[in-house]
Amino acid sequence: MENDLTNEGSGPSRRTVLLGMGTLAGMAGLAPYLALPARALPASSTTELVERWAALQTGGPGLDLADAHVAAAVRRVDRAATTVLATLDRSAGRTALWADLADRTRSTNVTTTFKRLRSIAVAWATPGTSVTGDAAVADAVADGLDWMHTNIYGPGLARFDNDWDWEIGSASALADTLVVLREHLGADLARSTAAIHHYTPDPNLWRADRQIATGANRVWIATVVAVRAALDGDGDALLRVRDALSDVDGGGANSVLAFVDDAAAAGTGEGFFRDGSFLQHWKHPYNGGYGKELLGTLSSLLHLLGDSPWQVTDPALDNVYAWVTDAFDPLMARGDMVASVCGREIARSSKQGHASTQTVVEGTLRLIPSAPAAQAATLTALVAQWIAEDTYRDFLAGTTPASVVAAKALLAAGPAPRGPLVAHRQYPAMDKVVHHRPGFAVSVSAYSARVYNYESIQNENLHGWHLSDGMLLLYTDDLGHYSEDYWPTVDPYRLPGTTVDTARRADGEGHRATNDATWVGGAALPGSTLGSYGQDLRAQGSDLRALKSWFLLDDAVVCLGSGVTAPSAAGVETVVENRKVRDGAAFVVDGVDQHVTPGWSGVADGVRWCHLAGTAGYVFPDGARLHALREDRTHTWREINVKYGTDTPVTRPYLTAWLDHGAAPADAGYAYVLLPGASPAATRAFSEACGTTAGLRVLGRDEAVHAVALGGTVAANFWGAGRVALVEGAAGAPGDSGALAADGAASVVLHADPAVRGQRPTRVALSDPTQARAQVVVDLEVPGLTLAAADAGVTVTRRGAGWRLVADGAALRGATVTASFV
């Protein structure tokens, strides 16, 4: 389904929330501090399910309005309702309920109409609003529903535009409205539930094109059916909802709960993978879009059905906890969702950065009460960490009354937060990598024959052409950097980290494209922040080709490129940085402050290092001709999103630095190092150490292999068969006698740990980034090592004075296997 994402999230419900919904302190296996909002009692009737759902919408009748955060949440509900109530057209001759939603060619107007009615109804049912219990307000909503069923939404009325709005968007908003307004509607309730049933009759909803809903769409549909069924007392439909989450055709295909790569049948390939990837719309990485919506909606649905005759009992339900720890937590940088997995949502002003993670936090809160003790403790520590570390957007100041109550109860119990994440995580199923260190995080976005480059449907994300051409985003203490209008104002032809053909592109051109390249991926050393990553870049809509590597070695990100070739290109650039800057932020080149002001630009030859205050240091081991520009960029959200964007101009200041490969480059290359958070002095010191035993050494940068050595680590990307000499000090190599070789495509990290009892334990991590080789063979030509351990997926045998490692490439699906030596 080519649909729109909404953040319907959780709304309150009539039963209780945390204190009002009852605590779980006495439930077996749960620690006392996990007394979170959940089901007050086991439900034996559909009426009790409706009361649960009502409490999710309103926060329940027991809201403590004396609590400042609860009171503020109620005021937000009130403002949302009274704003739209003031412009609701109640006249007899109206052609729409709101004048700005009169266009009957855009189905999003139907969904928005029902959302506005929902906001009014929820405020009417929420304690403490200015319209609580006001009969005239409830009558206005009921009258609006009647008008919609007569003129727009109901049996016998033609649907138009996007099916998602009819089957999911409008239906879910309407169902929420009916739950809180049901007693006031009386006999008219049946007309509304019949309308929902008309458009969304079954959780196994098949479309005319014979495509069944999958992933987030499937859970949305199941939830619509479940709430409608609860209102109608339809227990059989609730059973179908329960079963639809697990299985569609008896073979496991399209199961929402199962990992895609574990399913007995391949299905569409959409959903969560064991490595934490999430794909929707066939091949789009979408953890931060559809994935978070799936978590948010499913957690609400599980809350609705739990402890009832219709509760989900599939053992695969435990997978949901792994979604949180593997598919969301590593992709969140102190409250900001990594942009490369947000799909077209980055082009929506309402979904900037930190807004996306609110859904993850809310959904995780709803999972905790019924989770097994160990998982509940893990999730509790995560929620405590997420709320504490996001100092840019206060979760308690932006969520629903129900979630405010839940979060405050969790925090009041004093759980120990997980602590800042320090990890290197690769996602082979969606061609992405994230790297977390104290003080910063880095993400790299690529694409291949397996994954689409970007999504631009429904006139959204119109300038996403280069989002997967090696985009490298740096998340620092400037937590709002990728919020505050970054995506409409950044130069889309100069996204950081990318190598691009500078040719201008049409809006939305080339979206949903793959290429014939399979070499995308890397190897990661477990338990460390050491990883290699690479991309065989074959640009969409251009003859540009390049081999790009990122070696993420603790606090240094080494970026290498070779084979940059584009016979038809008028210009090709590699973008070192494109950063929003604060006024007065110094830009220093080889120790000289450039005194940049808006409109400044410069070119310098032989640059060894530069530094951007508040961001990072940049080192060029071989020297570079560096171009830089300081500009104020003014654009509108509508330029990148016709559907939801406004025409209001926004201006943001940028500092951009790039390497110009010129027109029709042939076998060009580059080498630079990103040092996040480094001072100018540390950047200079790193530059001066390059090429020495104590510093960075580039061991290879050609069509066969990219390789670097830094400290006790060697990282290499073999594009084909090749061999790298290990110079003295590189991962324990004795003099110049050591080497690392591969028989073909492979990514390898070799690391020698500090001396232990006079020995140097050495670990080797390797992968097949192509995910297609029958075998990957790596030779470690270092004498004097003794095998200590090896993963099940790799065979290690003697080869001369060294060792040969052989892994089954296809079986790994891009994952890493390791062996250890002493």
PDB file of N, CA and C in Angstrom, residues 439-468:
ATOM      1  N   GLY A 439      29.677  11.032  23.587  1.00  0.00           N
ATOM      2  CA  GLY A 439      29.638  12.388  23.047  1.00  0.00           C
ATOM      3  C   GLY A 439      29.182  12.513  21.613  1.00  0.00           C
ATOM      4  N   PHE A 440      29.125  11.418  20.867  1.00  0.00           N
ATOM      5  CA  PHE A 440      28.679  11.548  19.477  1.00  0.00           C
ATOM      6  C   PHE A 440      28.184  10.211  18.936  1.00  0.00           C
ATOM      7  N   ALA A 441      27.486  10.307  17.816  1.00  0.00           N
ATOM      8  CA  ALA A 441      27.088   9.125  17.050  1.00  0.00           C
ATOM      9  C   ALA A 441      27.212   9.467  15.575  1.00  0.00           C
ATOM     10  N   VAL A 442      27.477   8.449  14.777  1.00  0.00           N
ATOM     11  CA  VAL A 442      27.631   8.606  13.334  1.00  0.00           C
ATOM     12  C   VAL A 442      26.768   7.562  12.645  1.00  0.00           C
ATOM     13  N   SER A 443      26.141   7.956  11.551  1.00  0.00           N
ATOM     14  CA  SER A 443      25.407   6.978  10.732  1.00  0.00           C
ATOM     15  C   SER A 443      25.868   7.086   9.285  1.00  0.00           C
ATOM     16  N   VAL A 444      25.887   5.956   8.597  1.00  0.00           N
ATOM     17  CA  VAL A 444      26.228   5.907   7.172  1.00  0.00           C
ATOM     18  C   VAL A 444      25.065   5.241   6.446  1.00  0.00           C
ATOM     19  N   SER A 445      24.669   5.837   5.331  1.00  0.00           N
ATOM     20  CA  SER A 445      23.534   5.337   4.554  1.00  0.00           C
ATOM     21  C   SER A 445      23.974   4.971   3.145  1.00  0.00           C
ATOM     22  N   ALA A 446      23.717   3.711   2.771  1.00  0.00           N
ATOM     23  CA  ALA A 446      24.066   3.225   1.433  1.00  0.00           C
ATOM     24  C   ALA A 446      22.857   2.504   0.839  1.00  0.00           C
ATOM     25  N   TYR A 447      22.999   2.034  -0.381  1.00  0.00           N
ATOM     26  CA  TYR A 447      21.972   1.181  -0.991  1.00  0.00           C
ATOM     27  C   TYR A 447      22.632   0.277  -2.019  1.00  0.00           C
ATOM     28  N   SER A 448      21.883  -0.725  -2.470  1.00  0.00           N
ATOM     29  CA  SER A 448      22.474  -1.757  -3.310  1.00  0.00           C
ATOM     30  C   SER A 448      21.386  -2.393  -4.165  1.00  0.00           C
ATOM     31  N   ALA A 449      21.682  -3.568  -4.692  1.00  0.00           N
ATOM     32  CA  ALA A 449      20.677  -4.332  -5.423  1.00  0.00           C
ATOM     33  C   ALA A 449      19.593  -4.843  -4.488  1.00  0.00           C
ATOM     34  N   ARG A 450      19.854  -4.806  -3.178  1.00  0.00           N
ATOM     35  CA  ARG A 450      18.918  -5.363  -2.195  1.00  0.00           C
ATOM     36  C   ARG A 450      17.973  -4.326  -1.607  1.00  0.00           C
ATOM     37  N   VAL A 451      18.343  -3.045  -1.653  1.00  0.00           N
ATOM     38  CA  VAL A 451      17.623  -1.997  -0.927  1.00  0.00           C
ATOM     39  C   VAL A 451      17.449  -0.786  -1.827  1.00  0.00           C
ATOM     40  N   TYR A 452      16.283  -0.138  -1.732  1.00  0.00           N
ATOM     41  CA  TYR A 452      16.025   1.067  -2.516  1.00  0.00           C
ATOM     42  C   TYR A 452      16.860   2.244  -2.009  1.00  0.00           C
ATOM     43  N   ASN A 453      17.035   3.230  -2.891  1.00  0.00           N
ATOM     44  CA  ASN A 453      17.840   4.401  -2.535  1.00  0.00           C
ATOM     45  C   ASN A 453      17.073   5.401  -1.662  1.00  0.00           C
ATOM     46  N   TYR A 454      15.856   5.730  -2.019  1.00  0.00           N
ATOM     47  CA  TYR A 454      15.046   6.622  -1.195  1.00  0.00           C
ATOM     48  C   TYR A 454      13.598   6.509  -1.655  1.00  0.00           C
ATOM     49  N   GLU A 455      12.680   7.046  -0.829  1.00  0.00           N
ATOM     50  CA  GLU A 455      11.262   6.994  -1.180  1.00  0.00           C
ATOM     51  C   GLU A 455      10.726   8.391  -1.409  1.00  0.00           C
ATOM     52  N   SER A 456       9.976   8.537  -2.495  1.00  0.00           N
ATOM     53  CA  SER A 456       9.317   9.806  -2.791  1.00  0.00           C
ATOM     54  C   SER A 456       7.982   9.495  -3.454  1.00  0.00           C
ATOM     55  N   ILE A 457       6.971   9.232  -2.637  1.00  0.00           N
ATOM     56  CA  ILE A 457       5.628   9.029  -3.152  1.00  0.00           C
ATOM     57  C   ILE A 457       4.701  10.061  -2.523  1.00  0.00           C
ATOM     58  N   GLN A 458       3.505  10.188  -3.070  1.00  0.00           N
ATOM     59  CA  GLN A 458       2.527  11.155  -2.553  1.00  0.00           C
ATOM     60  C   GLN A 458       3.091  12.579  -2.521  1.00  0.00           C
ATOM     61  N   ASN A 459       3.995  12.875  -3.470  1.00  0.00           N
ATOM     62  CA  ASN A 459       4.603  14.210  -3.546  1.00  0.00           C
ATOM     63  C   ASN A 459       5.358  14.589  -2.271  1.00  0.00           C
ATOM     64  N   GLU A 460       6.024  13.610  -1.677  1.00  0.00           N
ATOM     65  CA  GLU A 460       6.822  13.854  -0.478  1.00  0.00           C
ATOM     66  C   GLU A 460       8.284  13.480  -0.732  1.00  0.00           C
ATOM     67  N   ASN A 461       9.167  14.097   0.033  1.00  0.00           N
ATOM     68  CA  ASN A 461      10.612  13.823  -0.032  1.00  0.00           C
ATOM     69  C   ASN A 461      11.127  13.973  -1.465  1.00  0.00           C
ATOM     70  N   LEU A 462      10.840  15.102  -2.038  1.00  0.00           N
ATOM     71  CA  LEU A 462      11.106  15.323  -3.457  1.00  0.00           C
ATOM     72  C   LEU A 462      12.587  15.516  -3.782  1.00  0.00           C
ATOM     73  N   HIS A 463      13.408  15.795  -2.775  1.00  0.00           N
ATOM     74  CA  HIS A 463      14.838  16.048  -3.018  1.00  0.00           C
ATOM     75  C   HIS A 463      15.721  15.025  -2.317  1.00  0.00           C
ATOM     76  N   GLY A 464      15.253  13.800  -2.224  1.00  0.00           N
ATOM     77  CA  GLY A 464      16.003  12.763  -1.520  1.00  0.00           C
ATOM     78  C   GLY A 464      16.982  12.000  -2.387  1.00  0.00           C
ATOM     79  N   TRP A 465      17.358  12.538  -3.518  1.00  0.00           N
ATOM     80  CA  TRP A 465      18.148  11.824  -4.528  1.00  0.00           C
ATOM     81  C   TRP A 465      19.398  11.148  -3.973  1.00  0.00           C
ATOM     82  N   HIS A 466      20.086  11.803  -3.054  1.00  0.00           N
ATOM     83  CA  HIS A 466      21.420  11.321  -2.638  1.00  0.00           C
ATOM     84  C   HIS A 466      21.452  10.821  -1.188  1.00  0.00           C
ATOM     85  N   LEU A 467      20.302  10.524  -0.617  1.00  0.00           N
ATOM     86  CA  LEU A 467      20.258  10.105   0.785  1.00  0.00           C
ATOM     87  C   LEU A 467      21.014   8.809   1.050  1.00  0.00           C
ATOM     88  N   SER A 468      21.214   7.995   0.011  1.00  0.00           N
ATOM     89  CA  SER A 468      21.899   6.713   0.196  1.00  0.00           C
ATOM     90  C   SER A 468      23.175   6.607  -0.621  1.00  0.00           C
TER      91      SER A 468
END
